[in-house]
Short mmCIF file of C-alpha atoms in Angstrom, two decimals:
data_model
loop_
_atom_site.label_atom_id
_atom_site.label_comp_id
_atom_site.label_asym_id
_atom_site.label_seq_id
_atom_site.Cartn_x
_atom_site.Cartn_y
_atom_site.Cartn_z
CA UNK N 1 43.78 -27.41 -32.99
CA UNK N 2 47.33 -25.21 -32.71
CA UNK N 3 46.08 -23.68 -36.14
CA UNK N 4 42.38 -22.80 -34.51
CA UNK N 5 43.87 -21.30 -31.88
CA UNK N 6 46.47 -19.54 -33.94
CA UNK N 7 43.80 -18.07 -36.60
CA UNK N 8 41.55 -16.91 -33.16
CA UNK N 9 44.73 -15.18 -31.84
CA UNK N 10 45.34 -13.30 -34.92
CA UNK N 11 41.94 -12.12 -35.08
CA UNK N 12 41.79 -10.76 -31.26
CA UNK N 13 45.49 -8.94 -32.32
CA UNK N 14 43.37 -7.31 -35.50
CA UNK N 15 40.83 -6.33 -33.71
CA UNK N 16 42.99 -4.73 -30.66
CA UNK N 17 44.85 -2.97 -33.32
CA UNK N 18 41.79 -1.38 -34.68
CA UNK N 19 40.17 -0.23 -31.94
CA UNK N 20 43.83 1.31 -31.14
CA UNK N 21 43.62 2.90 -34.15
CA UNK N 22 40.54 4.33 -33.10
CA UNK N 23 41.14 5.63 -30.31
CA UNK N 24 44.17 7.57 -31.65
CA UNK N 25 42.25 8.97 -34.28
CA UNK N 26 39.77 10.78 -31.65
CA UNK N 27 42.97 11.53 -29.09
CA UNK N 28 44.86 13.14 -32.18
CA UNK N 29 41.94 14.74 -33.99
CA UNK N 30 42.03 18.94 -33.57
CA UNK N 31 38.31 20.40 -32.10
CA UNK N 32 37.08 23.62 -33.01
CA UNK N 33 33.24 25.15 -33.08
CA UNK N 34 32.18 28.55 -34.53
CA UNK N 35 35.86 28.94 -35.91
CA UNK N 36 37.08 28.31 -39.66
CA UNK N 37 40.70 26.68 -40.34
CA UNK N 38 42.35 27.43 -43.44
CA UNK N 39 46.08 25.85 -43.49
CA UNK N 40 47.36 28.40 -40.45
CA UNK N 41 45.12 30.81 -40.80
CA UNK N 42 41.78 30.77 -37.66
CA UNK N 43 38.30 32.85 -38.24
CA UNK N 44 35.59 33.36 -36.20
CA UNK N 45 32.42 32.09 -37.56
CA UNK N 46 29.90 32.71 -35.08
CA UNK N 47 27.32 35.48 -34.48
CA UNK N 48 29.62 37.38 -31.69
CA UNK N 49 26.99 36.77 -28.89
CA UNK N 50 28.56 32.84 -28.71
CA UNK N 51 32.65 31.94 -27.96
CA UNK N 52 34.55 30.06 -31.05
CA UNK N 53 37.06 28.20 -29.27
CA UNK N 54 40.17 25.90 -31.13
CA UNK N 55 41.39 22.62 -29.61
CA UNK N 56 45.24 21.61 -31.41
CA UNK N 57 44.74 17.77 -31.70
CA UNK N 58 48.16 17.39 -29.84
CA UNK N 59 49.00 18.66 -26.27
CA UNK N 60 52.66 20.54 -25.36
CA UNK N 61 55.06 18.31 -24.36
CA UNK N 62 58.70 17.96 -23.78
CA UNK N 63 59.55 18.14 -27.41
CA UNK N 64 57.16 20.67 -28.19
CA UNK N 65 57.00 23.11 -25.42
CA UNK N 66 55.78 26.03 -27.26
CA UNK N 67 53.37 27.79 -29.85
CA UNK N 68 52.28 31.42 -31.34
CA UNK N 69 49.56 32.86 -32.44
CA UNK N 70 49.54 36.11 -34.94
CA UNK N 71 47.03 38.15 -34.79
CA UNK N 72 45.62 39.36 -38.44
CA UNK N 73 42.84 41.34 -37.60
CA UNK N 74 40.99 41.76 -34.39
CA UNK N 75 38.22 42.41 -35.62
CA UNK N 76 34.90 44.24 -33.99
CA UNK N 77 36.22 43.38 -30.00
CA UNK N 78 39.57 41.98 -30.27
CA UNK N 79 38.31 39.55 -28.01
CA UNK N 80 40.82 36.40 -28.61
CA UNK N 81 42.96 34.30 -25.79
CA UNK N 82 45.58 32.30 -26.36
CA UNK N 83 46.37 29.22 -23.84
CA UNK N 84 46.00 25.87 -22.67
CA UNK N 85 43.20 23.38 -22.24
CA UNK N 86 42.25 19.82 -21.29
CA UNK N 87 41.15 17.60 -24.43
CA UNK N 88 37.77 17.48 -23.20
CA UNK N 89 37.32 21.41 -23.07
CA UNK N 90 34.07 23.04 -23.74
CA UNK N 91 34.09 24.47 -27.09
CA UNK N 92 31.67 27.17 -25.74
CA UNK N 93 33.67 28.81 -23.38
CA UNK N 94 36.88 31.27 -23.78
CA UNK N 95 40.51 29.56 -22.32
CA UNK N 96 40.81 30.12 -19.23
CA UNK N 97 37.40 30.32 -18.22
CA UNK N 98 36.57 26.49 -17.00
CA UNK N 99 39.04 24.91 -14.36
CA UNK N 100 42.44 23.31 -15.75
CA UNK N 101 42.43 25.55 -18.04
CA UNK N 102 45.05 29.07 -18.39
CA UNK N 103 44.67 31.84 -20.98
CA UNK N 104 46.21 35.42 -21.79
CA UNK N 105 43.30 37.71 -23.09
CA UNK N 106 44.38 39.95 -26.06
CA UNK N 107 41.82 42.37 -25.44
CA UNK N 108 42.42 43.41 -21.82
CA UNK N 109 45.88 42.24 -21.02
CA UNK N 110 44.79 39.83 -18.15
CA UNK N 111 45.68 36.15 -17.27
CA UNK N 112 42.55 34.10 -16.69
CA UNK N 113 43.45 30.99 -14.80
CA UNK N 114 40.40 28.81 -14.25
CA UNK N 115 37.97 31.58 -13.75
CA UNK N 116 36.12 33.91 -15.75
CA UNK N 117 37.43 36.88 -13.49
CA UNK N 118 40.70 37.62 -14.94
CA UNK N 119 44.01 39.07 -12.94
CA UNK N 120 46.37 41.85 -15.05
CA UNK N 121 49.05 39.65 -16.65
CA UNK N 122 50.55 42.34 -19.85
CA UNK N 123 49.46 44.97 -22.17
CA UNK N 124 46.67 44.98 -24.62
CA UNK N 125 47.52 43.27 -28.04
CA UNK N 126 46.51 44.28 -31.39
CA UNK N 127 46.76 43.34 -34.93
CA UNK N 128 50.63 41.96 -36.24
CA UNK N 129 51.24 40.71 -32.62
CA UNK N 130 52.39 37.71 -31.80
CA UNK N 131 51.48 35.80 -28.72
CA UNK N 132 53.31 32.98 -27.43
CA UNK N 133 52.37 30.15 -24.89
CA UNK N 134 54.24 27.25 -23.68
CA UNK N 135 55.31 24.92 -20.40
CA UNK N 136 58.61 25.05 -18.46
CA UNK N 137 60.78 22.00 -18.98
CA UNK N 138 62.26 22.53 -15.62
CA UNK N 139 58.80 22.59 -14.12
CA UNK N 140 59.14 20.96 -10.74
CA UNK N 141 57.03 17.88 -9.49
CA UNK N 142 53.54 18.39 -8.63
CA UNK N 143 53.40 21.79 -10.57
CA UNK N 144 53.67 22.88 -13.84
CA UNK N 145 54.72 26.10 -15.38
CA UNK N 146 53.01 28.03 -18.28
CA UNK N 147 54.70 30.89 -19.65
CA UNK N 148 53.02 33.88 -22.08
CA UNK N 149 55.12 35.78 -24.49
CA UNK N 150 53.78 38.68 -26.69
CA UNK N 151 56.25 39.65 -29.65
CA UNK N 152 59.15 37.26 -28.50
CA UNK N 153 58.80 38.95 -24.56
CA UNK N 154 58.02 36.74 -21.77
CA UNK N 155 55.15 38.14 -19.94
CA UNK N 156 55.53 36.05 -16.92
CA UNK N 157 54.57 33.29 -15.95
CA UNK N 158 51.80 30.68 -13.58
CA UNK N 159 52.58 27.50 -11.84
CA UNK N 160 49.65 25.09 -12.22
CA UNK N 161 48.86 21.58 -10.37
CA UNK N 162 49.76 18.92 -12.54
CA UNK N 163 46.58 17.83 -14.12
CA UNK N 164 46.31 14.09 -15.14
CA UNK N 165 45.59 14.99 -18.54
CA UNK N 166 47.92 16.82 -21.05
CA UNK N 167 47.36 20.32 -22.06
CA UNK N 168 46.60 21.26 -25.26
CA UNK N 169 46.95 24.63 -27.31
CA UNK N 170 43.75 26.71 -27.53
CA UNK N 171 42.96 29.49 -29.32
CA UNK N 172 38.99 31.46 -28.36
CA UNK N 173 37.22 34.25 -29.86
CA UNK N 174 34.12 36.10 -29.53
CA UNK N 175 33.07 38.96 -32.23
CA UNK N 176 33.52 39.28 -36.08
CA UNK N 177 36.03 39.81 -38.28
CA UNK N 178 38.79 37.99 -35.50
CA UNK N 179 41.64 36.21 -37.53
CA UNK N 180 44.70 34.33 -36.59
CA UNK N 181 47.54 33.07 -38.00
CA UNK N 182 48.75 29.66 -36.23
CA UNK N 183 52.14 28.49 -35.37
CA UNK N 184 52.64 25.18 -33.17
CA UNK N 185 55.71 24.09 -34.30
CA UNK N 186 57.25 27.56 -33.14
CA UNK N 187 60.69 27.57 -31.36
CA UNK N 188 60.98 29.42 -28.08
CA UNK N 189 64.78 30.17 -26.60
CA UNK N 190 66.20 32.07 -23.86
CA UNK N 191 69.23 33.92 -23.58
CA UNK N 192 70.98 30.74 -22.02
CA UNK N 193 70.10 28.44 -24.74
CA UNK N 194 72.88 28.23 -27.19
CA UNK N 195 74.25 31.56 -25.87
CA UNK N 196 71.74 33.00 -28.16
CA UNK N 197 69.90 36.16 -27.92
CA UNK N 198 65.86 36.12 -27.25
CA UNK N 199 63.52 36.03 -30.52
CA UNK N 200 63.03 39.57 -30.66
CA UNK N 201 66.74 40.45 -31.59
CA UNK N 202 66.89 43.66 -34.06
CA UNK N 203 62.92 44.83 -33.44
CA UNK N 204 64.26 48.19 -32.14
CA UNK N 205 65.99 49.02 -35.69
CA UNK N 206 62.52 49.53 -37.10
CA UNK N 207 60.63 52.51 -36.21
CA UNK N 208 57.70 51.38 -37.72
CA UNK N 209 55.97 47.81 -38.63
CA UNK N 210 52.72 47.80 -39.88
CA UNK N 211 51.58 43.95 -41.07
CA UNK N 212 55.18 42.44 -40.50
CA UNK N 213 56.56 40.59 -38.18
CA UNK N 214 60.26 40.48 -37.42
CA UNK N 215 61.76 37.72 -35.97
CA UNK N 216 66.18 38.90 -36.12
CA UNK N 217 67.00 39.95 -39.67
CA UNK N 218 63.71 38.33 -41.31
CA UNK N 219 60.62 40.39 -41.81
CA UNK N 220 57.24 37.98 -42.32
CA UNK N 221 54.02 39.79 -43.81
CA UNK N 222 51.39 38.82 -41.52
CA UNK N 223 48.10 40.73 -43.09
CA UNK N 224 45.50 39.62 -45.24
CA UNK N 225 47.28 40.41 -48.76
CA UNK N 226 43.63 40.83 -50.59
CA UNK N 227 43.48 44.18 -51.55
CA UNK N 228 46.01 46.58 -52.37
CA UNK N 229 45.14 48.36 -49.27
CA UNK N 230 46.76 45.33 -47.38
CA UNK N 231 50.27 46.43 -47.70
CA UNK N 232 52.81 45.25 -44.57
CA UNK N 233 54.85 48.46 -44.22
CA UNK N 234 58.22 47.96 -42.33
CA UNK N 235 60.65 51.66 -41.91
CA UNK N 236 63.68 51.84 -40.40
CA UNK N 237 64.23 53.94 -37.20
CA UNK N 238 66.74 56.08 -38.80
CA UNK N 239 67.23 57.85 -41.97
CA UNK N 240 69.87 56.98 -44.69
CA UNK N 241 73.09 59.49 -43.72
CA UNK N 242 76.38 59.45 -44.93
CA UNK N 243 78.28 57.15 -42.58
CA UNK N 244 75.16 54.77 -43.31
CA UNK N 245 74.21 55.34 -46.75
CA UNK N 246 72.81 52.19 -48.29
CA UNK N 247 70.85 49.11 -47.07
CA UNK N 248 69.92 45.26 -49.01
CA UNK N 249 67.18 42.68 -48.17
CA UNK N 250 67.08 39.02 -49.57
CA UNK N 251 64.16 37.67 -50.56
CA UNK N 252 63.39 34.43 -48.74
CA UNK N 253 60.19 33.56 -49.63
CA UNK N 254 58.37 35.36 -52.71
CA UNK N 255 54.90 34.10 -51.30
CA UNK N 256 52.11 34.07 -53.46
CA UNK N 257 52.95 36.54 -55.93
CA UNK N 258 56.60 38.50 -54.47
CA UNK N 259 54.70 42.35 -54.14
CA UNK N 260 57.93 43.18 -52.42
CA UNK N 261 59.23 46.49 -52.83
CA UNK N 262 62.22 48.14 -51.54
CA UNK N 263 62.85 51.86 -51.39
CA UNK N 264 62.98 55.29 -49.48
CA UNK N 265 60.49 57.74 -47.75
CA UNK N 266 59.76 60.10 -45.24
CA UNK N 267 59.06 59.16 -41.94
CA UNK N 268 55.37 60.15 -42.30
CA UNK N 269 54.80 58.08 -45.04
CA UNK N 270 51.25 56.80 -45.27
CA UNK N 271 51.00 52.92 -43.89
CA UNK N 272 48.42 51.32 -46.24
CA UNK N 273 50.45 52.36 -49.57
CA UNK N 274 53.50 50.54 -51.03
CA UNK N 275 56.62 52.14 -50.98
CA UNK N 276 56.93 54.20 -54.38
CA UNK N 277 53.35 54.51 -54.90
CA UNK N 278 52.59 57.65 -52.52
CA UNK N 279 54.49 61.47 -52.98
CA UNK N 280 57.59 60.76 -50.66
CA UNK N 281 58.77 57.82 -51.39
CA UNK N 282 60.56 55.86 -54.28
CA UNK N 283 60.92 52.03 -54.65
CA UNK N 284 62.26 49.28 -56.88
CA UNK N 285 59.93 46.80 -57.27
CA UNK N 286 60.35 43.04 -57.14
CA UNK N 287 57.30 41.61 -59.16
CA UNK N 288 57.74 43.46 -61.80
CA UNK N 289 60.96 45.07 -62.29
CA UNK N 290 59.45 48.94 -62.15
CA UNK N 291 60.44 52.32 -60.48
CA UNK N 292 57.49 53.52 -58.87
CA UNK N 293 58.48 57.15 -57.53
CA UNK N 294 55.52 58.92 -55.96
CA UNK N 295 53.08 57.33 -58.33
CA UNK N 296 51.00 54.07 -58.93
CA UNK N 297 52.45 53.88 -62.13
CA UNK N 298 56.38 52.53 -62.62
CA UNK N 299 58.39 53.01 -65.16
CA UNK N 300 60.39 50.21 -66.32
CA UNK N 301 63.60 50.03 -64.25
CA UNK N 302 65.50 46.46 -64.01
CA UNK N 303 64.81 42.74 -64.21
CA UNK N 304 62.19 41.16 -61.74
CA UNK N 305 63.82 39.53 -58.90
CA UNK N 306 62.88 36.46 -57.45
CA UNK N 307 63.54 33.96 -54.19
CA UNK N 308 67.01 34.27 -53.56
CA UNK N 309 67.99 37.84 -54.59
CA UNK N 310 69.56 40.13 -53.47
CA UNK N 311 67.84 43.95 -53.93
CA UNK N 312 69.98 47.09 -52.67
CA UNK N 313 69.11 50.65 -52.10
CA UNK N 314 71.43 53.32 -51.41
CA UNK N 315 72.13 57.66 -51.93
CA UNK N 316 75.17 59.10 -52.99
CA UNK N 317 75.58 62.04 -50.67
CA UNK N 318 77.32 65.42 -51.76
CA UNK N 319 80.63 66.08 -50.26
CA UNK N 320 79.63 68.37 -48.24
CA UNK N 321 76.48 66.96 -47.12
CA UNK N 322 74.94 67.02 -43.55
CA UNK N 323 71.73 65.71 -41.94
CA UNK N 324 69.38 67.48 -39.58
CA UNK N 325 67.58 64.48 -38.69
CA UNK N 326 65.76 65.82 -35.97
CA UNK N 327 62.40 64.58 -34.19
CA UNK N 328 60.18 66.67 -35.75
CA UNK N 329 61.34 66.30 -39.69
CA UNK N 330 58.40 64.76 -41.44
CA UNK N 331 58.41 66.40 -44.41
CA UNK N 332 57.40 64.41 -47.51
CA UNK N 333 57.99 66.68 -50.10
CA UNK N 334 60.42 64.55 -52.50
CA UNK N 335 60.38 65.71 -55.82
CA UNK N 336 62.13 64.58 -59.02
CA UNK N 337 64.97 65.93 -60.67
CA UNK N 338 64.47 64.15 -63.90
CA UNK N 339 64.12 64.83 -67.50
CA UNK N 340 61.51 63.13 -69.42
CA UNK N 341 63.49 60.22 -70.25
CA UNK N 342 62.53 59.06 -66.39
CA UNK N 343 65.32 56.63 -65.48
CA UNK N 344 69.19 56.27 -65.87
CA UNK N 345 70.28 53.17 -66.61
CA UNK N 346 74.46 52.74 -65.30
CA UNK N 347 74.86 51.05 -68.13
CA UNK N 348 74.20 53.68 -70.28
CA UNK N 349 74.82 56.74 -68.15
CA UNK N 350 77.21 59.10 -69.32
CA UNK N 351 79.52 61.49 -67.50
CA UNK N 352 76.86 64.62 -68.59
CA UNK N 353 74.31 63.13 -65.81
CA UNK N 354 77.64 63.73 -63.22
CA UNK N 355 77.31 67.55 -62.85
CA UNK N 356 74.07 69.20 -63.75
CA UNK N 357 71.94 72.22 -62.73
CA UNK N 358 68.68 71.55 -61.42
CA UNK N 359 65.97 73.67 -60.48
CA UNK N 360 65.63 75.91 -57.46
CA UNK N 361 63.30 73.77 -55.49
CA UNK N 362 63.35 73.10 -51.83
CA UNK N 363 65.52 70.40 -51.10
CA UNK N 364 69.23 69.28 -51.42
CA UNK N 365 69.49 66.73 -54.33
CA UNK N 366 71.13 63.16 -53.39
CA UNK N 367 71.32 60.15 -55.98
CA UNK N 368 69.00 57.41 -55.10
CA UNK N 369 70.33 54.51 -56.53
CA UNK N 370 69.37 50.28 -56.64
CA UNK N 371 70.87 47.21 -57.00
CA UNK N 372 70.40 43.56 -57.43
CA UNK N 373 72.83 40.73 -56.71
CA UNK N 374 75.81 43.28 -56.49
CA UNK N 375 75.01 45.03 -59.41
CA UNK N 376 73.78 48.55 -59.82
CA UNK N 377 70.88 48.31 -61.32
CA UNK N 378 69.56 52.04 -62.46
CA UNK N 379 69.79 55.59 -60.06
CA UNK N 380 67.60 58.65 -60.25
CA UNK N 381 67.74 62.09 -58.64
CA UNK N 382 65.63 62.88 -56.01
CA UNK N 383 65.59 66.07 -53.08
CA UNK N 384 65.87 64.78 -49.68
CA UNK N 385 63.36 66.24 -47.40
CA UNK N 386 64.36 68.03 -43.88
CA UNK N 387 64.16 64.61 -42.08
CA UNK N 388 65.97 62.71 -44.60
CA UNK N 389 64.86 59.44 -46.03
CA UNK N 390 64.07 56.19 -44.39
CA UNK N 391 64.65 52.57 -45.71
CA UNK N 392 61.45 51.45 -46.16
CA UNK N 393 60.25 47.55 -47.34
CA UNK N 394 56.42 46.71 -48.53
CA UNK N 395 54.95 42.96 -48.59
CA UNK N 396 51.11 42.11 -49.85
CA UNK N 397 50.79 38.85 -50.52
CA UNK N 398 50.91 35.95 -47.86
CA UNK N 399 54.02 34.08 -47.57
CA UNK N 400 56.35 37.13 -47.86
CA UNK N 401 59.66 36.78 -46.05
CA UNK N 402 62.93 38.78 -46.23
CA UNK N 403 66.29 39.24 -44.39
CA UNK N 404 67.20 42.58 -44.03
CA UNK N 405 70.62 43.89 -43.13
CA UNK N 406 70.33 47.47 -42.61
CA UNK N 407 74.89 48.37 -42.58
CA UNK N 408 75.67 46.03 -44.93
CA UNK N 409 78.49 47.99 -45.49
CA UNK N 410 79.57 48.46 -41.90
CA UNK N 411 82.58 45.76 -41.57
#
């Protein structure tokens, strides 16, 4: 009879065990409608007259308070929010627009909190932005708060009742060609935490980031990387000078296929091109060991570097050399000072190349030179334009990551 009762028992355990099972496969399981998933990356998939909405299959919690969103293309509206739901949510309706629920709306900067009328919360985002939503762990009893960030900023902030149910991250959009790049394991800390500086740390160095994200030292690509017309463009604020005359990145991550280049050019230099390919520019680069110097075509220059190097780029400055860097210097009118034989190798350069007569062309002539892991790799002789040269970096495929330190050779 004890072993009837025992077999009985272990059957009724089974079966509780299964149906628990079950029921943590639907609470953990992520929703999404008219929206495609591919690893991180969200798409729209709908017609643009009906919302796509994404439901994570976890909520926030304690331990994981916070999450980002990248934008990769807005496509045709722009129209994509970024906040937090019920489980349960409606799949056809934007976050923020059904009750318990609280979104930030790229497209018009607002904060819609339960209602499909929206209040002004931030400014507009566009493509490479990076919008951040999480809860307060110091939220007080019977209210929660939700915090927005956009590129490492907090935006502010909404205290919500305390809803029975957890909140999970969403992600809606509503016209073609809308693409996302997903974070939910991202880290969010304040200036107290740690005694550590906000996310953003070092964003002002760069004058211009096209495609790239910079989070400190690293620089992400965040664009498609399917055509060559996808190039992440990232240029220094200020020139190369003679107090701050050379500049190194370390590759990270080579992504996909480590299109990384690293190189000079005017401030006006066009966004969708990599660095060496356009008239103004000249770059070492990384998948394939070329000089490209105002040209799509490079002539071989060093070995290819990989995950883990080091690559260096750097002018030696005349004596007597001064830069009017001014506002208005956009001039990209680099040319080369080099005989056919195209590039000088250190290892081979003799004291002739030291001290010799160029043409009269516009322009004072500098020494562009690169390294890798320390060592001089090859140099050539360029004319600086008014403005000077700019360290410039270019990424195309997906996975790209670097750490940049601009005064390497500051102390």
């Amino acid at each position: 009879m004890d072993d009837i009762n025992l077999h009985y028992r272990i059957l009724n355990w089974r079966r509780r065990i299964r149906e628990i099972r079950e029921v943590r496969a639907v609470r953990y399981r992520e929703r999404l409608k008219r929206m495609l998933r591919d690893g991180d990356v969200l798409r729209y998939h709908g017609n643009s007259d009906e919302v796509g909405c994404f439901v994570a299959a976890r909520p926030l919690s304690r331990r994981n308070p916070y999450y980002e969103v990248t934008i990769i293309d807005t496509g045709v509206r722009g129209m994509i929010a970024v906040g937090l739901v019920p489980q349960s949510y409606k799949l056809d309706h934007q976050p923020g627009w059904l009750p318990e629920s609280v979104a930030f709306h790229a497209d018009d900067g607002k904060l819609y909190n339960g209602n499909t009328v929206g209040q002004q919360f931030g400014p507009k985002c566009c493509r490479g932005d990076r919008i951040g939503c999480g809860i307060s762990p110091e939220s007080d009893d019977g209210q929660l708060t939700v915090f927005f960030t956009k590129n490492g900023k907090e935006l502010g902030s909404v205290e919500l009742p305390a809803a029975p149910d957890a909140l999970y991250p969403a992600v809606g959009m509503h016209s073609l060609g809308e693409e996302v790049l997903l974070d939910l394991n991202a880290e969010w800390r304040t200036e107290e935490d740690d005694g550590q500086m906000i996310v953003d740390s070092h964003e002002e160095d760069w004058g211009r980031l096209y495609d790239v994200r910079v989070t400190g030292m690293l620089l992400e690509y965040v664009g498609k990387g399917k055509s060559i017309v996808d190039v992440g463009l990232a240029q220094a604020r200020r020139p190369l000078n003679t107090r701050f005359h050379y500049y190194e990145l370390e590759i990270t991550d080579a992504g996909e296929k480590c299109y990384i280049a690293l190189g000079l050019a005017c401030r006006s230099y066009p966004k969708n091109r990599h660095p060496g390919w356009s008239r103004g520019s000249i770059a070492y680069h990384a998948d394939d060991g070329k000089l490209f110097h105002g040209s799509g075509v490079g002539d071989p220059f060093g070995p290819r570097c990989f995950e883990g190097d080091i690559m260096g780029c750097g002018i030696l400055f005349p004596l007597d050399y001064s830069l009017d860097c001014g506002d208005d210097a956009d001039d990209c009118d680099v040319e080369v000072f080099q005989k056919p034989s195209e590039v000088q190798n250190d290892l081979y350069a003799g004291k002739e190349d030291d001290e010799q007569e160029g043409e009269d062309v516009e322009g004072r002539k500098v020494m562009v030179f690169f390294t890798r892991n320390g060592k001089v790799v090859g140099r050539r002789e360029v004319a600086l334009p008014a403005g000077g040269l700019y360290p410039t970096i270019g990424m195309m495929s997906s996975g790209e990551k670097v750490r940049v330190d601009l005064q390497p050779l500051s102390g």
